[in-house]
PDB file of C-alpha atoms in Angstrom:
ATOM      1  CA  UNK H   1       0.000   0.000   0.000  1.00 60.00           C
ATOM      2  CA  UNK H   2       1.428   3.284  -0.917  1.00 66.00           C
ATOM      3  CA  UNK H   3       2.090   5.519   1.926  1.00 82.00           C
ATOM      4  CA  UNK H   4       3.032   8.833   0.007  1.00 87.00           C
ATOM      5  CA  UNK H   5       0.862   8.770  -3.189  1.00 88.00           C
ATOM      6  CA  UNK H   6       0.181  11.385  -5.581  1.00 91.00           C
ATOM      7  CA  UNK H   7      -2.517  12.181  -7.897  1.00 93.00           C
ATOM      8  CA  UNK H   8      -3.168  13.830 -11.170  1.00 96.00           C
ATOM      9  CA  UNK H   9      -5.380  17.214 -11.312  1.00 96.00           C
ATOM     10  CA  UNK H  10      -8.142  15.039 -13.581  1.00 97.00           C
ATOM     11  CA  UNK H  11      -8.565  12.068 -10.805  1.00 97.00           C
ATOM     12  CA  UNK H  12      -8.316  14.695  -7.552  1.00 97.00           C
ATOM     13  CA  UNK H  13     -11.397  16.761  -9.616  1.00 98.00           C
ATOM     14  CA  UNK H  14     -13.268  13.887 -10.166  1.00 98.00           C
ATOM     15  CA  UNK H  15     -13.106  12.440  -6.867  1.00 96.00           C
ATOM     16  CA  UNK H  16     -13.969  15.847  -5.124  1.00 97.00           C
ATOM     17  CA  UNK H  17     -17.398  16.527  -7.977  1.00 97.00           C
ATOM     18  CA  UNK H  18     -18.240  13.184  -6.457  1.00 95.00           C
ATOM     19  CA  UNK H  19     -18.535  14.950  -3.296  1.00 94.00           C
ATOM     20  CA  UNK H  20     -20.824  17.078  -4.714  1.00 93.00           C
ATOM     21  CA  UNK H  21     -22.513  14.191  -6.327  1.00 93.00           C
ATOM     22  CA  UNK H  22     -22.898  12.578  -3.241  1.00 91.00           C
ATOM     23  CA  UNK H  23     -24.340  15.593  -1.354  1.00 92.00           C
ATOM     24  CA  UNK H  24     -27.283  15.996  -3.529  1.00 89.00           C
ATOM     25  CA  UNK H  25     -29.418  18.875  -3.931  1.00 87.00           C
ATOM     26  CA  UNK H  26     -30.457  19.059  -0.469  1.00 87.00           C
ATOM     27  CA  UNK H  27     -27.141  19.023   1.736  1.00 92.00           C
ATOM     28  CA  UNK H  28     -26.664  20.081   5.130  1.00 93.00           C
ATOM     29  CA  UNK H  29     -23.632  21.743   7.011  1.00 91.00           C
ATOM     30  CA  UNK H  30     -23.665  20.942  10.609  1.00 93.00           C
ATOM     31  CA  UNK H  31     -22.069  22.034  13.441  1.00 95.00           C
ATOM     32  CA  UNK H  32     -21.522  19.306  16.560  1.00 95.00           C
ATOM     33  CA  UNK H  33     -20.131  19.954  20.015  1.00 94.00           C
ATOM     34  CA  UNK H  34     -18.264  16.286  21.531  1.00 92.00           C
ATOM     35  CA  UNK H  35     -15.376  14.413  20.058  1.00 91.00           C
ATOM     36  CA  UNK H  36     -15.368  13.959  16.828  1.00 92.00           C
ATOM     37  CA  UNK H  37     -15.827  10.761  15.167  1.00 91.00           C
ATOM     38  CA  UNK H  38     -12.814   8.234  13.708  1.00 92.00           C
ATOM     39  CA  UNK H  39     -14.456   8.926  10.133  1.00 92.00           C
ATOM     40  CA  UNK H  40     -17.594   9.751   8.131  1.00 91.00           C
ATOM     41  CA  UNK H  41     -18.488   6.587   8.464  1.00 90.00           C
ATOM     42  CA  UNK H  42     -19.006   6.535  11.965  1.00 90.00           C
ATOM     43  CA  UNK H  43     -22.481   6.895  14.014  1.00 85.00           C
ATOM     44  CA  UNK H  44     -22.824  10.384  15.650  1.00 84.00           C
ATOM     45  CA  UNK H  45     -22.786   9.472  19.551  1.00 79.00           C
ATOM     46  CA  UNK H  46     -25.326  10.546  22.037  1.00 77.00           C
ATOM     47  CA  UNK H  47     -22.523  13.071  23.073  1.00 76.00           C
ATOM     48  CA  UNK H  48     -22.305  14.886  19.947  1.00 83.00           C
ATOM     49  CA  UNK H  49     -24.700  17.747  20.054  1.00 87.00           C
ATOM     50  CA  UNK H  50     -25.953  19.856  17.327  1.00 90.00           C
ATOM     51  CA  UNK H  51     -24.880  23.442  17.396  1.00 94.00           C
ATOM     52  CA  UNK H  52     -26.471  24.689  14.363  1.00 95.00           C
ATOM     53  CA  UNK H  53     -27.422  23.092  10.758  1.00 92.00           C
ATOM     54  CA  UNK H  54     -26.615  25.429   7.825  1.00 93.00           C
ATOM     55  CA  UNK H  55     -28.665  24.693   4.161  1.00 93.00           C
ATOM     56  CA  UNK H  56     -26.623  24.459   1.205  1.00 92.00           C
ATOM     57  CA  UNK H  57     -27.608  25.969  -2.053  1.00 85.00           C
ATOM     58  CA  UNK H  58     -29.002  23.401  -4.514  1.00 85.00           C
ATOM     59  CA  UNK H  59     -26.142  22.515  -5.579  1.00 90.00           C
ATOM     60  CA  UNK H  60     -23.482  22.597  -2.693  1.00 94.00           C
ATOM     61  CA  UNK H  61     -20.479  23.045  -4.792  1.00 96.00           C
ATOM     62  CA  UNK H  62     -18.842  24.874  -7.878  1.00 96.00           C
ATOM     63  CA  UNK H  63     -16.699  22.305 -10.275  1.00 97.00           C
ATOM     64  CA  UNK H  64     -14.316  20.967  -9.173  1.00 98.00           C
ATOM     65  CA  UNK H  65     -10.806  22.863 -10.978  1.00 97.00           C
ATOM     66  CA  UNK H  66      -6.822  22.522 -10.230  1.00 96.00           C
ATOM     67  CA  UNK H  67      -7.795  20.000  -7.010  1.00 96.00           C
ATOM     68  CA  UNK H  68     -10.097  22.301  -5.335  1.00 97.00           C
ATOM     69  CA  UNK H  69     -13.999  22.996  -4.975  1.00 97.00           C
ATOM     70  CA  UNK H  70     -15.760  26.012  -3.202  1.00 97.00           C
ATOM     71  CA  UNK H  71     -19.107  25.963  -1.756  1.00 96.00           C
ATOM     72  CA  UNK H  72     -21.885  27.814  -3.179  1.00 95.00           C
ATOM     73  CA  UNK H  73     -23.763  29.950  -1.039  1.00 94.00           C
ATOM     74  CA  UNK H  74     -24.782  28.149   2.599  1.00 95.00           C
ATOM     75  CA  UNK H  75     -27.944  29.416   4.305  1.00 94.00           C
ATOM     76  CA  UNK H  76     -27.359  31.202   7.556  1.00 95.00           C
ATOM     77  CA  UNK H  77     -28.630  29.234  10.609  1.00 94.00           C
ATOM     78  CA  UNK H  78     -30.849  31.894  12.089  1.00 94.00           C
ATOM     79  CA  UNK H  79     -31.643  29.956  15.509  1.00 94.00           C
ATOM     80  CA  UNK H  80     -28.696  27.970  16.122  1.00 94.00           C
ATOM     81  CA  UNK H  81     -29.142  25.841  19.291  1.00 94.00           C
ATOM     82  CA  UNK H  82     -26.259  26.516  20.739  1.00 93.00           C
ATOM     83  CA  UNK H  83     -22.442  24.953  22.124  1.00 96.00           C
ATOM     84  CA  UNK H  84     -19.115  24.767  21.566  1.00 96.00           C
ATOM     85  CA  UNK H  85     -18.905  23.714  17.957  1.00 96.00           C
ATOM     86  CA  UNK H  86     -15.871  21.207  18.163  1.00 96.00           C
ATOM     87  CA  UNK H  87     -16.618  19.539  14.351  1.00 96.00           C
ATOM     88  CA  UNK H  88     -18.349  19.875  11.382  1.00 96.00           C
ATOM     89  CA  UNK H  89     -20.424  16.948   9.043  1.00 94.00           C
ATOM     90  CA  UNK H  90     -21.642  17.015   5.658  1.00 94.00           C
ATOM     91  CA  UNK H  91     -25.271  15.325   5.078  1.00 91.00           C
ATOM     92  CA  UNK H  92     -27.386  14.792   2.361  1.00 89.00           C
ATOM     93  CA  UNK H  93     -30.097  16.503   4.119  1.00 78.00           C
ATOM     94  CA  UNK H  94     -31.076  17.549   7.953  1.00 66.00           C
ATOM     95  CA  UNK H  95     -34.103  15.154   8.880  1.00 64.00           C
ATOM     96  CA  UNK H  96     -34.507  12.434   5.674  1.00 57.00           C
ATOM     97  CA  UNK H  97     -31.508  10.738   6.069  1.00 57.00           C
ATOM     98  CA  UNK H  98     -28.210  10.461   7.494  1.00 69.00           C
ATOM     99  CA  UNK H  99     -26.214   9.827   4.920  1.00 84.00           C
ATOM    100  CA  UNK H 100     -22.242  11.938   5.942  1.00 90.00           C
ATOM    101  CA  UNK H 101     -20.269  12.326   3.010  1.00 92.00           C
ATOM    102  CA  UNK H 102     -17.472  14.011   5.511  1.00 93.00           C
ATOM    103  CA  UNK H 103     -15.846  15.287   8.638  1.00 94.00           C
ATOM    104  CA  UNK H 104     -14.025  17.903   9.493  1.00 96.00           C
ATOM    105  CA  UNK H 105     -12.622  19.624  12.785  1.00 96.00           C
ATOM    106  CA  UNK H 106     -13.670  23.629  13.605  1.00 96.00           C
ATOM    107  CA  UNK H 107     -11.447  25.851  15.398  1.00 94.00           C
ATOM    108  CA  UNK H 108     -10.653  29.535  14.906  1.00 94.00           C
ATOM    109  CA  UNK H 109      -7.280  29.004  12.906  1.00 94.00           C
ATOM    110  CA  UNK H 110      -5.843  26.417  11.133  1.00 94.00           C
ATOM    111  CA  UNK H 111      -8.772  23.932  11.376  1.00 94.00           C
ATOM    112  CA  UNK H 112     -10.619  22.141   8.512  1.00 95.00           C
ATOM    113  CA  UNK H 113     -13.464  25.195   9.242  1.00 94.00           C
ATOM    114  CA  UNK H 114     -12.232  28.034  11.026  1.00 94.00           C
ATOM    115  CA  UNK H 115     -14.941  30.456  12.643  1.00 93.00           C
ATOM    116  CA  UNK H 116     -14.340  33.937  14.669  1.00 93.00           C
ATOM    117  CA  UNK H 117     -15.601  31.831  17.682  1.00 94.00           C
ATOM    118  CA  UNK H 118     -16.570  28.497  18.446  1.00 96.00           C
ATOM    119  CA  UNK H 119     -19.014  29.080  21.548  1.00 97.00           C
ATOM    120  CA  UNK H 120     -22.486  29.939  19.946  1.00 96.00           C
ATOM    121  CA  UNK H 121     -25.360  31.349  21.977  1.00 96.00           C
ATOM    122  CA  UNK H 122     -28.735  29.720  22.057  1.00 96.00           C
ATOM    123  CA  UNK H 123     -30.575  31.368  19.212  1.00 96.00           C
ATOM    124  CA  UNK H 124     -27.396  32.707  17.543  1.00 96.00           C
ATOM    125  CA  UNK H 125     -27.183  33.811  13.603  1.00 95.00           C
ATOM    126  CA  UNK H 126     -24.332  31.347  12.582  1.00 95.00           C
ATOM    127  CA  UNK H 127     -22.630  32.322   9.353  1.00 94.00           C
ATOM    128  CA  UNK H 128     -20.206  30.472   6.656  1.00 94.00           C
ATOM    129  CA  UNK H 129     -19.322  32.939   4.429  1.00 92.00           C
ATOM    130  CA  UNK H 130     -16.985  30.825   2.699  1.00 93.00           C
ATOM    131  CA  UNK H 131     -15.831  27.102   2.472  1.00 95.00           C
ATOM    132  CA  UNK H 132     -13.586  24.976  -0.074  1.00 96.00           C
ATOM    133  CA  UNK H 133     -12.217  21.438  -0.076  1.00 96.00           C
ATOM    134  CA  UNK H 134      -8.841  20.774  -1.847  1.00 95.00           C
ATOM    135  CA  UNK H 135      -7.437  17.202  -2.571  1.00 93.00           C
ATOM    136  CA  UNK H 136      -3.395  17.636  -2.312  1.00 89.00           C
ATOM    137  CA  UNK H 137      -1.837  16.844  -5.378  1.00 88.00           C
TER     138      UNK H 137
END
């Protein structure tokens, strides 16, 4: 198994538009407090909370260009319910299913989502004003 591999700008695009593929045209951004789990894969425990669920647009992403995708416009969360957001899944949709596509960790700086601050009040406007994935070459 290769421990260092590299890939081609055509195969990393491809495999992140079938992120995008995979979200659907109903995806969900949402924010959990707790530990974060060891991969998409992996049932959400009791102790993960929900801190706020942002809408994607229709279509979540742009194509996919040079190994990197960036979200189209995500709905603000007007009544967030509140936490410390610790990490972040995408869903194909909030109540219909629970299908994660993928994980990430939130912080304020170098983190795979970086916010001005991870406690949010009850009731809280929470905001992504911008968001892109990028596959390393």
């Amino acid at each position: 198994m290769a421990l260092n591999p590299h890939f081609n700008a055509t195969v990393r695009n491809a495999a992140l538009d079938g992120i995008d593929t995979d979200l659907g045209t109903s995806a969900v951004f949402i924010l959990y407090a707790g530990g974060q789990p060891a991969n998409a894969d992996t049932t959400i425990s009791a102790g993960n909370v929900s801190v706020a669920v942002l809408e994607f647009s229709t279509t979540a992403f742009g194509a996919a260009a040079a190994g990197s995708m960036t979200a189209n416009a995500i709905a603000d969360d007007s009544s967030a319910l509140g936490g410390t957001a610790a990490w972040f899944r995408l869903r194909v949709n909030a109540t219909a299913g629970t299908t994660a596509v993928a994980d990430g960790e939130v912080g304020t700086a170098g983190a795979d989502l970086n916010l001005n601050a991870v406690t949010i009040a009850t009731g809280a406007t929470v905001s992504i004003t911008s968001f892109t994935i990028t596959m390393a070459a």
